[in-house]
Coordinates of C-alpha atoms in Angstrom, one line a residue:
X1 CA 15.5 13.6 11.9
X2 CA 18.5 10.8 11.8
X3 CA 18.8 11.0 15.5
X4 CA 14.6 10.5 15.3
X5 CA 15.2 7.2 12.7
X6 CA 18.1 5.7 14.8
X7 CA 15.9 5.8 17.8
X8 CA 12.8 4.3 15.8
X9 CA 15.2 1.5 14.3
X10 CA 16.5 0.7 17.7
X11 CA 13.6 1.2 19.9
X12 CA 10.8 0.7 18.0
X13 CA 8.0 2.7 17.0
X14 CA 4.7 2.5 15.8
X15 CA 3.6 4.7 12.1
X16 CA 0.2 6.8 12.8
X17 CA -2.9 6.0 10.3
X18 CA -4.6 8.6 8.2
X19 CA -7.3 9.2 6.8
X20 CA -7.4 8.6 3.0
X21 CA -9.0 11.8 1.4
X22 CA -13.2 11.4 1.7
X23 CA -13.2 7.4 1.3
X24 CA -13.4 6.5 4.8
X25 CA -10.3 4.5 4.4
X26 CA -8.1 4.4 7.3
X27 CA -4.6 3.6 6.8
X28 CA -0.6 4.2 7.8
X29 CA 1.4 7.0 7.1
X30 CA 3.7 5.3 5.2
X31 CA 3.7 2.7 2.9
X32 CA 6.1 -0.2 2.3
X33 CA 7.2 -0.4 -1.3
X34 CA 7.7 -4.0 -2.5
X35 CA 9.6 -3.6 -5.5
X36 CA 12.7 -5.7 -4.6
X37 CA 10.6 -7.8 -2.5
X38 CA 11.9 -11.3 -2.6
X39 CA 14.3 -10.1 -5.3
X40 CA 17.6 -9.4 -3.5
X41 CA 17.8 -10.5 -0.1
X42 CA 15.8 -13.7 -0.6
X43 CA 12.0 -14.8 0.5
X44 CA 12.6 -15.4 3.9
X45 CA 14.3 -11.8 4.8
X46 CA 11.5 -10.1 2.6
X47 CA 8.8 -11.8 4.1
X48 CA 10.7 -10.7 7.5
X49 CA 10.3 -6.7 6.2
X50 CA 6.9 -7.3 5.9
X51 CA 6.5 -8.5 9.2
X52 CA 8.5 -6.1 10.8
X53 CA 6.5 -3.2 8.7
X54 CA 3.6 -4.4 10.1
X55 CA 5.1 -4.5 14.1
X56 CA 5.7 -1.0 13.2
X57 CA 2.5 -0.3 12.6
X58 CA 2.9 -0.2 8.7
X59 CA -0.3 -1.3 7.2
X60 CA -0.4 -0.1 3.5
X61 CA 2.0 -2.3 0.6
X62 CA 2.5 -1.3 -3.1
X63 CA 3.8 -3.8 -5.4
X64 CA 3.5 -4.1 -9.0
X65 CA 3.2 -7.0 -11.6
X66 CA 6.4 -6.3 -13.0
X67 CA 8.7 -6.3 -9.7
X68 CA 10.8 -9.3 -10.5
X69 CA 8.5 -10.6 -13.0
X70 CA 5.5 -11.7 -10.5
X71 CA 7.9 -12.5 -7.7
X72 CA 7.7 -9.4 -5.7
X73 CA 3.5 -10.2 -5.9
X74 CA 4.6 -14.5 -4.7
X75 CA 6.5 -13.2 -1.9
X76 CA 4.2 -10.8 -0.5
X77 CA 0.7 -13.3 -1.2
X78 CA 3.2 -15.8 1.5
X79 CA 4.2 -12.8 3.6
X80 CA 0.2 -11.9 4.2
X81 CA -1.0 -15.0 4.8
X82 CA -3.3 -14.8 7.7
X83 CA -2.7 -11.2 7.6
X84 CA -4.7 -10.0 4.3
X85 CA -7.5 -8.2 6.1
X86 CA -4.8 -5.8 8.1
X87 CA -3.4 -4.1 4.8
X88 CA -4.3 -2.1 2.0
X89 CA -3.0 -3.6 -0.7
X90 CA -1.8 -1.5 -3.7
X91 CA -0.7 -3.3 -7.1
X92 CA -0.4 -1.9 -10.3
X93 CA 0.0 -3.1 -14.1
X94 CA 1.0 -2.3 -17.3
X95 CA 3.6 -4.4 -19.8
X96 CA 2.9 -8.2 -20.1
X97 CA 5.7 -10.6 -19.7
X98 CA 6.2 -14.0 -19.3
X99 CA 8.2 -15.4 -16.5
X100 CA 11.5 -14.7 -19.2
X101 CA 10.6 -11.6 -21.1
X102 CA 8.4 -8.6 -21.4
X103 CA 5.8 -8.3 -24.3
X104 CA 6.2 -5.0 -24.9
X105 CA 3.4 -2.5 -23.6
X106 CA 1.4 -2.7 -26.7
X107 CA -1.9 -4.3 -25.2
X108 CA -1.0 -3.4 -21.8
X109 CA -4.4 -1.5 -21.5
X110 CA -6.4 -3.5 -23.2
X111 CA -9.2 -5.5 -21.5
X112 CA -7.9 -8.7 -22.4
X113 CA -4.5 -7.7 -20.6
X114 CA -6.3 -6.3 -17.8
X115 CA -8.5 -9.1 -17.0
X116 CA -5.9 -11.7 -17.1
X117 CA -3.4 -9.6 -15.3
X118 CA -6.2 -9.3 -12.2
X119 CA -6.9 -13.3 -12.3
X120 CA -3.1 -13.8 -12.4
X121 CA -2.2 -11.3 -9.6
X122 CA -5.1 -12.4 -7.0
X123 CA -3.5 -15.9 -7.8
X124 CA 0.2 -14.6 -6.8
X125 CA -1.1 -12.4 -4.3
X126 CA -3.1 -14.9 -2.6
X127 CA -6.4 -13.0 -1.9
X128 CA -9.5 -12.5 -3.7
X129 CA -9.9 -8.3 -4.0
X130 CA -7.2 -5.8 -4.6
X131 CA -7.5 -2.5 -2.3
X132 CA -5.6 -0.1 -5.1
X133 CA -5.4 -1.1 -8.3
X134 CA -2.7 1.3 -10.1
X135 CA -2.3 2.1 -14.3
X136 CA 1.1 2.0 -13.6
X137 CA 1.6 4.4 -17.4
X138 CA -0.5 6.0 -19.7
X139 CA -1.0 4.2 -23.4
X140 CA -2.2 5.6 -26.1
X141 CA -2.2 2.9 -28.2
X142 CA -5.5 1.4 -26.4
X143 CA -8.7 3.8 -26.3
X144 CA -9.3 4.9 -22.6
X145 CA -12.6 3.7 -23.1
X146 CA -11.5 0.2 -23.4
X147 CA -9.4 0.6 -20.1
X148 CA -11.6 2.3 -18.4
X149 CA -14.4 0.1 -19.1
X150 CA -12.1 -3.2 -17.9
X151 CA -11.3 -1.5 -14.6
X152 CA -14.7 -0.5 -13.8
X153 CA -16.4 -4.2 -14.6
X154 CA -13.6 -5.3 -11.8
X155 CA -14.9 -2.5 -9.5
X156 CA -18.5 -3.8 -10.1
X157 CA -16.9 -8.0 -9.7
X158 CA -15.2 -7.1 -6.2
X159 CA -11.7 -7.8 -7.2
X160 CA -10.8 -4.8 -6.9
X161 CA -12.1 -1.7 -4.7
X162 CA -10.2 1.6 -6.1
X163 CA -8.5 2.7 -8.6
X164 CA -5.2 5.0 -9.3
X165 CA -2.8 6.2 -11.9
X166 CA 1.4 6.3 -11.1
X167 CA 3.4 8.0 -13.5
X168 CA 0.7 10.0 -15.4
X169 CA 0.3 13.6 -16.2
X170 CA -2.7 15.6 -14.5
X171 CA -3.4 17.0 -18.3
X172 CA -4.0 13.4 -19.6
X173 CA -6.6 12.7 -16.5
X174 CA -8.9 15.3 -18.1
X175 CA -12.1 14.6 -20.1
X176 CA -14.3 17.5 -21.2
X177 CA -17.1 16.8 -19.9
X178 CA -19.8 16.6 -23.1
X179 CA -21.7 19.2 -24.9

């Protein structure tokens, strides 16, 4: 496997696509996490992994709104440009902040939260639709109705064309269905 990565990294090589369960969504094998995009190495080298991802054939990005406080979502809105339409985008959301401090995750499922958290990440991001929209974790101080209903009105807009949990139990998935 290390001599297998060594050769990659030196020779190049190209990830394969799947198949994304029954949606008809075609997309690499692996996905390039963004979470110190921009952060560490600076813009230009970060933009540079993205590039190179995509050489490789990498073709699927997850970011979040709190990487870096929005930056990680700046960078990668100027690494796409002119390349939107070859990814799938993943994001995902959950404790406001300002550009100084987090809010606390209080509202962080609450439609207001949600709705201006889309608007501001399509700004950052540079695009007008979000391919995975991610509850980055649970919060059970906002009804699921509430959340739910948020996420599906963006569903229904176009700004955003599935939707995902990270960090959540199966168990808290679950609704019985009703009598």
């Amino acid at each position: 496997e290390r001599r297998e990565r060594e050769r990659c990294i030196r020779d190049g090589c190209s990830v394969k696509d799947v198949e994304c369960g029954n949606s008809g969504v075609e997309g690499s094998a692996l996905c390039l996490g963004a979470m110190t995009c921009n952060e560490r190495n600076g813009e230009g080298t970060a933009i540079g992994i993205v590039h190179k991802a995509g050489d490789m054939g990498i073709k699927f990005i997850d970011t979040a709104d709190s990487y870096g406080r929005g930056k990680s979502e700046l960078c990668l809105g100027k690494a796409l440009e002119g390349l939107r339409e070859k990814v799938f985008l993943a994001t995902k959301f959950f404790v406001p902040y300002t550009p100084d401090r987090r809010l606390g995750g209080g509202l962080a499922c609450s439609r207001k939260h949600i709705l201006r958290y889309v608007d501001d990440t399509l700004s950052r991001l540079q695009t007008d639709y979000i391919d995975l929209l991610q509850l980055h974790h649970p919060n059970s101080k906002v009804g699921v109705e509430e959340t739910l209903s948020a996420l599906d009105s963006l569903v229904k807009q176009g700004q955003v064309l599935y939707l995902g949990v990270s960090n959540h139990y199966a168990c808290l998935l679950y609704t019985s269905p009703s009598p």
